[in-house]
mmCIF file of C-alpha atoms in Angstrom:
data_model
loop_
_atom_site.group_PDB
_atom_site.id
_atom_site.type_symbol
_atom_site.label_atom_id
_atom_site.label_comp_id
_atom_site.label_asym_id
_atom_site.label_seq_id
_atom_site.Cartn_x
_atom_site.Cartn_y
_atom_site.Cartn_z
ATOM 1 C CA UNK Y 1480 -6.974 12.866 11.385
ATOM 2 C CA UNK Y 1481 -5.224 9.534 11.531
ATOM 3 C CA UNK Y 1482 -3.167 7.300 9.215
ATOM 4 C CA UNK Y 1483 -4.573 3.874 8.333
ATOM 5 C CA UNK Y 1484 -1.942 1.263 7.439
ATOM 6 C CA UNK Y 1485 -3.158 -1.964 5.826
ATOM 7 C CA UNK Y 1486 -0.964 -5.075 5.616
ATOM 8 C CA UNK Y 1487 -1.791 -8.594 4.477
ATOM 9 C CA UNK Y 1488 -0.811 -10.692 7.488
ATOM 10 C CA UNK Y 1489 -0.222 -10.151 11.223
ATOM 11 C CA UNK Y 1490 3.567 -10.496 11.002
ATOM 12 C CA UNK Y 1491 3.641 -7.476 8.659
ATOM 13 C CA UNK Y 1492 1.237 -5.546 10.882
ATOM 14 C CA UNK Y 1493 3.434 -6.220 13.892
ATOM 15 C CA UNK Y 1494 6.554 -5.152 11.991
ATOM 16 C CA UNK Y 1495 4.896 -1.801 11.301
ATOM 17 C CA UNK Y 1496 3.662 -1.241 14.858
ATOM 18 C CA UNK Y 1497 7.099 -2.064 16.297
ATOM 19 C CA UNK Y 1498 8.308 1.137 14.683
ATOM 20 C CA UNK Y 1499 6.086 3.178 16.997
ATOM 21 C CA UNK Y 1500 7.128 1.523 20.288
ATOM 22 C CA UNK Y 1501 4.946 0.609 23.236
ATOM 23 C CA UNK Y 1502 1.962 -1.728 23.239
ATOM 24 C CA UNK Y 1503 -0.732 -0.847 20.704
ATOM 25 C CA UNK Y 1504 -4.391 -0.644 21.628
ATOM 26 C CA UNK Y 1505 -6.380 -3.454 20.000
ATOM 27 C CA UNK Y 1506 -9.719 -2.763 18.315
ATOM 28 C CA UNK Y 1507 -12.006 -5.314 16.654
ATOM 29 C CA UNK Y 1508 -13.133 -5.036 13.027
ATOM 30 C CA UNK Y 1509 -15.135 -7.561 10.988
ATOM 31 C CA UNK Y 1510 -12.621 -10.248 10.091
ATOM 32 C CA UNK Y 1511 -9.626 -8.251 11.270
ATOM 33 C CA UNK Y 1512 -7.894 -6.785 14.299
ATOM 34 C CA UNK Y 1513 -6.785 -3.167 14.255
ATOM 35 C CA UNK Y 1514 -3.774 -2.083 16.318
ATOM 36 C CA UNK Y 1515 -3.691 1.604 17.290
ATOM 37 C CA UNK Y 1516 -0.368 3.298 18.067
ATOM 38 C CA UNK Y 1517 -0.495 7.066 18.395
ATOM 39 C CA UNK Y 1518 -1.782 8.513 15.130
ATOM 40 C CA UNK Y 1519 -1.461 5.176 13.307
ATOM 41 C CA UNK Y 1520 -4.099 2.453 12.954
ATOM 42 C CA UNK Y 1521 -2.581 -0.744 11.550
ATOM 43 C CA UNK Y 1522 -4.522 -3.817 10.481
ATOM 44 C CA UNK Y 1523 -3.826 -7.125 8.772
ATOM 45 C CA UNK Y 1524 -6.585 -7.264 6.186
ATOM 46 C CA UNK Y 1525 -5.759 -10.564 4.489
ATOM 47 C CA UNK Y 1526 -3.888 -11.650 1.375
ATOM 48 C CA UNK Y 1527 -4.946 -10.534 -2.070
ATOM 49 C CA UNK Y 1528 -6.659 -7.453 -3.477
ATOM 50 C CA UNK Y 1529 -10.208 -8.506 -2.593
ATOM 51 C CA UNK Y 1530 -9.490 -9.101 1.102
ATOM 52 C CA UNK Y 1531 -7.417 -5.927 1.257
ATOM 53 C CA UNK Y 1532 -10.183 -3.843 -0.321
ATOM 54 C CA UNK Y 1533 -12.832 -5.254 2.009
ATOM 55 C CA UNK Y 1534 -10.747 -4.734 5.147
ATOM 56 C CA UNK Y 1535 -9.809 -1.205 4.134
ATOM 57 C CA UNK Y 1536 -13.427 -0.322 3.346
ATOM 58 C CA UNK Y 1537 -14.613 -1.647 6.720
ATOM 59 C CA UNK Y 1538 -11.937 0.321 8.556
ATOM 60 C CA UNK Y 1539 -12.768 3.516 6.688
ATOM 61 C CA UNK Y 1540 -16.510 3.081 7.177
ATOM 62 C CA UNK Y 1541 -16.273 2.297 10.907
ATOM 63 C CA UNK Y 1542 -13.830 5.084 11.759
ATOM 64 C CA UNK Y 1543 -14.934 7.247 14.670
ATOM 65 C CA UNK Y 1544 -16.898 10.222 13.300
ATOM 66 C CA UNK Y 1545 -15.813 13.756 14.111
ATOM 67 C CA UNK Y 1546 -17.625 15.645 16.914
ATOM 68 C CA UNK Y 1547 -20.533 17.852 15.872
ATOM 69 C CA UNK Y 1548 -18.621 20.959 16.917
ATOM 70 C CA UNK Y 1549 -15.834 20.055 14.504
ATOM 71 C CA UNK Y 1550 -18.371 19.665 11.706
ATOM 72 C CA UNK Y 1551 -19.772 23.107 12.361
ATOM 73 C CA UNK Y 1552 -16.322 24.675 12.258
ATOM 74 C CA UNK Y 1553 -15.786 23.201 8.793
ATOM 75 C CA UNK Y 1554 -18.948 24.661 7.281
ATOM 76 C CA UNK Y 1555 -21.056 21.593 7.994
ATOM 77 C CA UNK Y 1556 -18.712 19.029 6.385
ATOM 78 C CA UNK Y 1557 -17.216 16.622 8.957
ATOM 79 C CA UNK Y 1558 -13.429 16.200 8.718
ATOM 80 C CA UNK Y 1559 -12.332 12.777 7.463
ATOM 81 C CA UNK Y 1560 -11.185 10.527 10.330
ATOM 82 C CA UNK Y 1561 -8.304 9.290 8.145
ATOM 83 C CA UNK Y 1562 -6.127 11.649 6.158
ATOM 84 C CA UNK Y 1563 -4.069 8.925 4.501
ATOM 85 C CA UNK Y 1564 -4.191 5.181 3.804
ATOM 86 C CA UNK Y 1565 -0.946 3.209 3.364
ATOM 87 C CA UNK Y 1566 -0.679 -0.273 1.867
ATOM 88 C CA UNK Y 1567 2.408 -1.811 3.445
ATOM 89 C CA UNK Y 1568 4.267 -5.082 3.775
ATOM 90 C CA UNK Y 1569 6.861 -7.211 2.078
ATOM 91 C CA UNK Y 1570 6.919 -8.135 -1.583
ATOM 92 C CA UNK Y 1571 8.921 -9.340 -4.529
ATOM 93 C CA UNK Y 1572 11.461 -7.075 -6.192
ATOM 94 C CA UNK Y 1573 12.384 -7.002 -9.871
ATOM 95 C CA UNK Y 1574 16.130 -7.549 -10.194
ATOM 96 C CA UNK Y 1575 18.396 -5.691 -10.327
ATOM 97 C CA UNK Y 1576 16.381 -2.535 -9.638
ATOM 98 C CA UNK Y 1577 14.996 -3.671 -6.261
ATOM 99 C CA UNK Y 1578 17.425 -6.003 -4.437
ATOM 100 C CA UNK Y 1579 16.632 -8.072 -1.365
ATOM 101 C CA UNK Y 1580 16.131 -5.970 1.758
ATOM 102 C CA UNK Y 1581 15.584 -2.748 -0.166
ATOM 103 C CA UNK Y 1582 12.541 -0.488 0.078
ATOM 104 C CA UNK Y 1583 10.150 0.597 -2.659
ATOM 105 C CA UNK Y 1584 7.550 3.375 -2.507
ATOM 106 C CA UNK Y 1585 4.944 3.233 -5.254
ATOM 107 C CA UNK Y 1586 4.774 6.081 -7.740
ATOM 108 C CA UNK Y 1587 1.942 4.088 -9.326
ATOM 109 C CA UNK Y 1588 -0.192 1.288 -7.876
ATOM 110 C CA UNK Y 1589 -0.958 -0.945 -10.850
ATOM 111 C CA UNK Y 1590 -3.385 -3.863 -11.269
ATOM 112 C CA UNK Y 1591 -1.091 -5.950 -13.456
ATOM 113 C CA UNK Y 1592 -3.425 -8.880 -14.157
ATOM 114 C CA UNK Y 1593 -6.854 -7.172 -14.259
ATOM 115 C CA UNK Y 1594 -8.065 -7.577 -17.832
ATOM 116 C CA UNK Y 1595 -8.370 -10.263 -20.480
ATOM 117 C CA UNK Y 1596 -6.135 -12.741 -22.278
ATOM 118 C CA UNK Y 1597 -6.450 -12.578 -26.075
ATOM 119 C CA UNK Y 1598 -4.699 -14.342 -28.984
ATOM 120 C CA UNK Y 1599 -2.590 -11.203 -29.290
ATOM 121 C CA UNK Y 1600 -1.690 -11.099 -25.615
ATOM 122 C CA UNK Y 1601 -2.985 -9.544 -22.422
ATOM 123 C CA UNK Y 1602 -5.318 -6.533 -22.524
ATOM 124 C CA UNK Y 1603 -5.686 -4.399 -19.389
ATOM 125 C CA UNK Y 1604 -9.180 -3.638 -18.199
ATOM 126 C CA UNK Y 1605 -8.876 -0.079 -19.501
ATOM 127 C CA UNK Y 1606 -8.313 -1.378 -23.052
ATOM 128 C CA UNK Y 1607 -11.605 -3.261 -22.726
ATOM 129 C CA UNK Y 1608 -13.363 0.045 -22.235
ATOM 130 C CA UNK Y 1609 -14.191 -0.020 -18.536
ATOM 131 C CA UNK Y 1610 -12.651 0.226 -15.089
ATOM 132 C CA UNK Y 1611 -9.192 1.439 -14.200
ATOM 133 C CA UNK Y 1612 -5.896 -0.322 -13.636
ATOM 134 C CA UNK Y 1613 -3.767 2.304 -11.874
ATOM 135 C CA UNK Y 1614 -3.832 4.710 -8.947
ATOM 136 C CA UNK Y 1615 -1.244 7.451 -8.556
ATOM 137 C CA UNK Y 1616 -0.219 8.324 -4.977
ATOM 138 C CA UNK Y 1617 0.457 12.021 -4.258
ATOM 139 C CA UNK Y 1618 3.821 12.662 -5.973
ATOM 140 C CA UNK Y 1619 4.974 15.096 -3.270
ATOM 141 C CA UNK Y 1620 4.375 12.475 -0.594
ATOM 142 C CA UNK Y 1621 6.181 9.793 -2.627
ATOM 143 C CA UNK Y 1622 9.202 12.080 -2.871
ATOM 144 C CA UNK Y 1623 9.189 12.865 0.852
ATOM 145 C CA UNK Y 1624 8.899 9.217 1.894
ATOM 146 C CA UNK Y 1625 11.634 8.214 -0.546
ATOM 147 C CA UNK Y 1626 13.919 10.888 0.863
ATOM 148 C CA UNK Y 1627 13.203 9.912 4.479
ATOM 149 C CA UNK Y 1628 13.586 6.149 4.058
ATOM 150 C CA UNK Y 1629 15.902 5.670 1.083
ATOM 151 C CA UNK Y 1630 13.126 3.810 -0.743
ATOM 152 C CA UNK Y 1631 13.268 3.696 -4.525
ATOM 153 C CA UNK Y 1632 10.207 5.294 -6.130
ATOM 154 C CA UNK Y 1633 8.572 3.433 -8.997
ATOM 155 C CA UNK Y 1634 5.529 1.418 -10.052
ATOM 156 C CA UNK Y 1635 4.455 -1.423 -7.771
ATOM 157 C CA UNK Y 1636 2.340 -4.128 -9.415
ATOM 158 C CA UNK Y 1637 -0.615 -5.795 -7.727
ATOM 159 C CA UNK Y 1638 -1.077 -9.426 -8.770
ATOM 160 C CA UNK Y 1639 -3.517 -12.098 -7.642
ATOM 161 C CA UNK Y 1640 -1.034 -14.850 -8.464
ATOM 162 C CA UNK Y 1641 2.571 -14.431 -7.360
ATOM 163 C CA UNK Y 1642 4.987 -14.626 -10.277
ATOM 164 C CA UNK Y 1643 6.944 -17.877 -10.406
ATOM 165 C CA UNK Y 1644 8.566 -18.113 -13.842
ATOM 166 C CA UNK Y 1645 11.106 -16.178 -15.862
ATOM 167 C CA UNK Y 1646 8.653 -15.891 -18.774
ATOM 168 C CA UNK Y 1647 5.990 -14.273 -16.604
ATOM 169 C CA UNK Y 1648 8.576 -11.920 -15.109
ATOM 170 C CA UNK Y 1649 9.629 -10.818 -18.583
ATOM 171 C CA UNK Y 1650 6.008 -10.341 -19.648
ATOM 172 C CA UNK Y 1651 5.271 -8.133 -16.641
ATOM 173 C CA UNK Y 1652 8.308 -5.963 -17.257
ATOM 174 C CA UNK Y 1653 7.436 -5.675 -20.940
ATOM 175 C CA UNK Y 1654 3.913 -4.553 -20.073
ATOM 176 C CA UNK Y 1655 5.024 -2.309 -17.204
ATOM 177 C CA UNK Y 1656 8.474 -0.862 -17.932
ATOM 178 C CA UNK Y 1657 10.203 0.425 -14.831
ATOM 179 C CA UNK Y 1658 8.179 -1.690 -12.401
ATOM 180 C CA UNK Y 1659 10.141 -2.216 -9.187
ATOM 181 C CA UNK Y 1660 8.094 -4.700 -7.191
ATOM 182 C CA UNK Y 1661 5.014 -6.871 -7.055
ATOM 183 C CA UNK Y 1662 2.662 -7.592 -4.162
ATOM 184 C CA UNK Y 1663 -0.933 -8.708 -3.773
ATOM 185 C CA UNK Y 1664 -2.819 -5.966 -1.918
ATOM 186 C CA UNK Y 1665 -1.938 -2.444 -3.048
ATOM 187 C CA UNK Y 1666 -4.593 -2.009 -5.736
ATOM 188 C CA UNK Y 1667 -7.354 -3.307 -3.460
ATOM 189 C CA UNK Y 1668 -6.355 -0.895 -0.713
ATOM 190 C CA UNK Y 1669 -6.176 1.951 -3.229
ATOM 191 C CA UNK Y 1670 -9.612 1.129 -4.648
ATOM 192 C CA UNK Y 1671 -11.237 1.370 -1.227
ATOM 193 C CA UNK Y 1672 -9.323 4.506 -0.257
ATOM 194 C CA UNK Y 1673 -10.191 6.244 -3.520
ATOM 195 C CA UNK Y 1674 -13.897 5.551 -3.094
ATOM 196 C CA UNK Y 1675 -13.695 7.084 0.372
ATOM 197 C CA UNK Y 1676 -11.878 10.133 -0.979
ATOM 198 C CA UNK Y 1677 -8.683 9.439 0.986
ATOM 199 C CA UNK Y 1678 -5.174 9.599 -0.566
ATOM 200 C CA UNK Y 1679 -3.206 6.355 -0.697
ATOM 201 C CA UNK Y 1680 0.451 5.311 -0.587
ATOM 202 C CA UNK Y 1681 2.176 1.935 -0.944
ATOM 203 C CA UNK Y 1682 5.450 1.086 0.824
ATOM 204 C CA UNK Y 1683 7.138 -2.320 0.406
ATOM 205 C CA UNK Y 1684 10.255 -4.052 1.698
ATOM 206 C CA UNK Y 1685 11.702 -6.596 -0.737
ATOM 207 C CA UNK Y 1686 11.843 -10.150 0.624
ATOM 208 C CA UNK Y 1687 12.441 -12.087 -2.604
ATOM 209 C CA UNK Y 1688 13.262 -11.657 -6.261
ATOM 210 C CA UNK Y 1689 10.390 -11.808 -8.739
ATOM 211 C CA UNK Y 1690 10.814 -14.902 -10.920
ATOM 212 C CA UNK Y 1691 11.314 -18.646 -10.378
ATOM 213 C CA UNK Y 1692 10.416 -19.375 -6.775
ATOM 214 C CA UNK Y 1693 13.440 -20.215 -4.627
ATOM 215 C CA UNK Y 1694 12.305 -20.143 -1.004
ATOM 216 C CA UNK Y 1695 15.831 -20.782 0.225
ATOM 217 C CA UNK Y 1696 16.828 -17.393 -1.185
ATOM 218 C CA UNK Y 1697 13.984 -15.450 0.441
ATOM 219 C CA UNK Y 1698 14.925 -12.994 3.184
ATOM 220 C CA UNK Y 1699 11.615 -12.473 4.963
ATOM 221 C CA UNK Y 1700 13.171 -11.619 8.331
ATOM 222 C CA UNK Y 1701 15.437 -9.012 6.774
ATOM 223 C CA UNK Y 1702 12.524 -7.515 4.863
ATOM 224 C CA UNK Y 1703 10.361 -7.277 7.988
ATOM 225 C CA UNK Y 1704 13.213 -5.560 9.837
ATOM 226 C CA UNK Y 1705 13.558 -3.134 6.916
ATOM 227 C CA UNK Y 1706 9.806 -2.465 7.073
ATOM 228 C CA UNK Y 1707 10.037 -1.585 10.771
ATOM 229 C CA UNK Y 1708 12.962 0.728 10.120
ATOM 230 C CA UNK Y 1709 11.149 2.340 7.205
ATOM 231 C CA UNK Y 1710 8.097 3.229 9.260
ATOM 232 C CA UNK Y 1711 10.285 4.571 12.034
ATOM 233 C CA UNK Y 1712 11.763 7.004 9.523
ATOM 234 C CA UNK Y 1713 8.577 7.651 7.562
ATOM 235 C CA UNK Y 1714 6.240 8.190 10.520
ATOM 236 C CA UNK Y 1715 6.972 11.929 10.934
ATOM 237 C CA UNK Y 1716 6.482 12.459 7.193
ATOM 238 C CA UNK Y 1717 3.207 10.539 7.088
ATOM 239 C CA UNK Y 1718 1.819 12.134 10.227
ATOM 240 C CA UNK Y 1719 2.955 15.611 9.205
ATOM 241 C CA UNK Y 1720 1.699 15.309 5.637
ATOM 242 C CA UNK Y 1721 -1.729 13.875 6.258
ATOM 243 C CA UNK Y 1722 -3.266 17.165 7.330
ATOM 244 C CA UNK Y 1723 -2.050 19.126 4.301
ATOM 245 C CA UNK Y 1724 -3.940 17.446 1.429
ATOM 246 C CA UNK Y 1725 -3.814 20.571 -0.712
ATOM 247 C CA UNK Y 1726 -4.171 20.572 -4.489
ATOM 248 C CA UNK Y 1727 -0.414 20.983 -4.773
ATOM 249 C CA UNK Y 1728 0.219 17.953 -2.538
ATOM 250 C CA UNK Y 1729 -2.260 15.776 -4.415
ATOM 251 C CA UNK Y 1730 -1.046 16.689 -7.884
ATOM 252 C CA UNK Y 1731 2.666 16.928 -7.056
#
């Protein structure tokens, strides 16, 4: 089985593949380009949860099926081509918990703005009586990646609109205490992975502080370098873990 890594844009994809060395093999997907390096398939699926979900679903659906002999050895059920899906890239960090250049690994992947505005405030989709607004990555894997990379474990919020005011920052933290970072793709990736029955993880490098937008203070280059370093350290954990998928691993 392989590891599928989904980023938003090519510069993030390339930062991940640099961790593996060499020149990746390039494979075409609808609307995306997948770069294969060893056990890792890395694609830039587009910005936002919808694009990320679509790209992840296409990659999972078009994965090379297992040989018939492998199916027979597993009692007629073909092994999954991917054992793990990782949403990765740069994102905003909530100060002071996630400073610029630091790493965050999601203990929860949360759709922070999926729901409804009411006179009494925001209601998540779950409070409306349908859908879900959170996926929980395997706790054992979160711990192992945090230990290998130095990433802080905590909730990572998925938003469709990047936060740009102090009021919105405060509202997000009030609704999601302990949140460490926000990005735009994690929940979409998790939705597609969950429907395919594949565990998911989210790993982010912090390029800016969540709040009023100050582009002069962003450290995108530093965050991309941190992302490369993180995958260099996390690769053995991800590749070694993906074949275990036991009940203990999934439940922590």
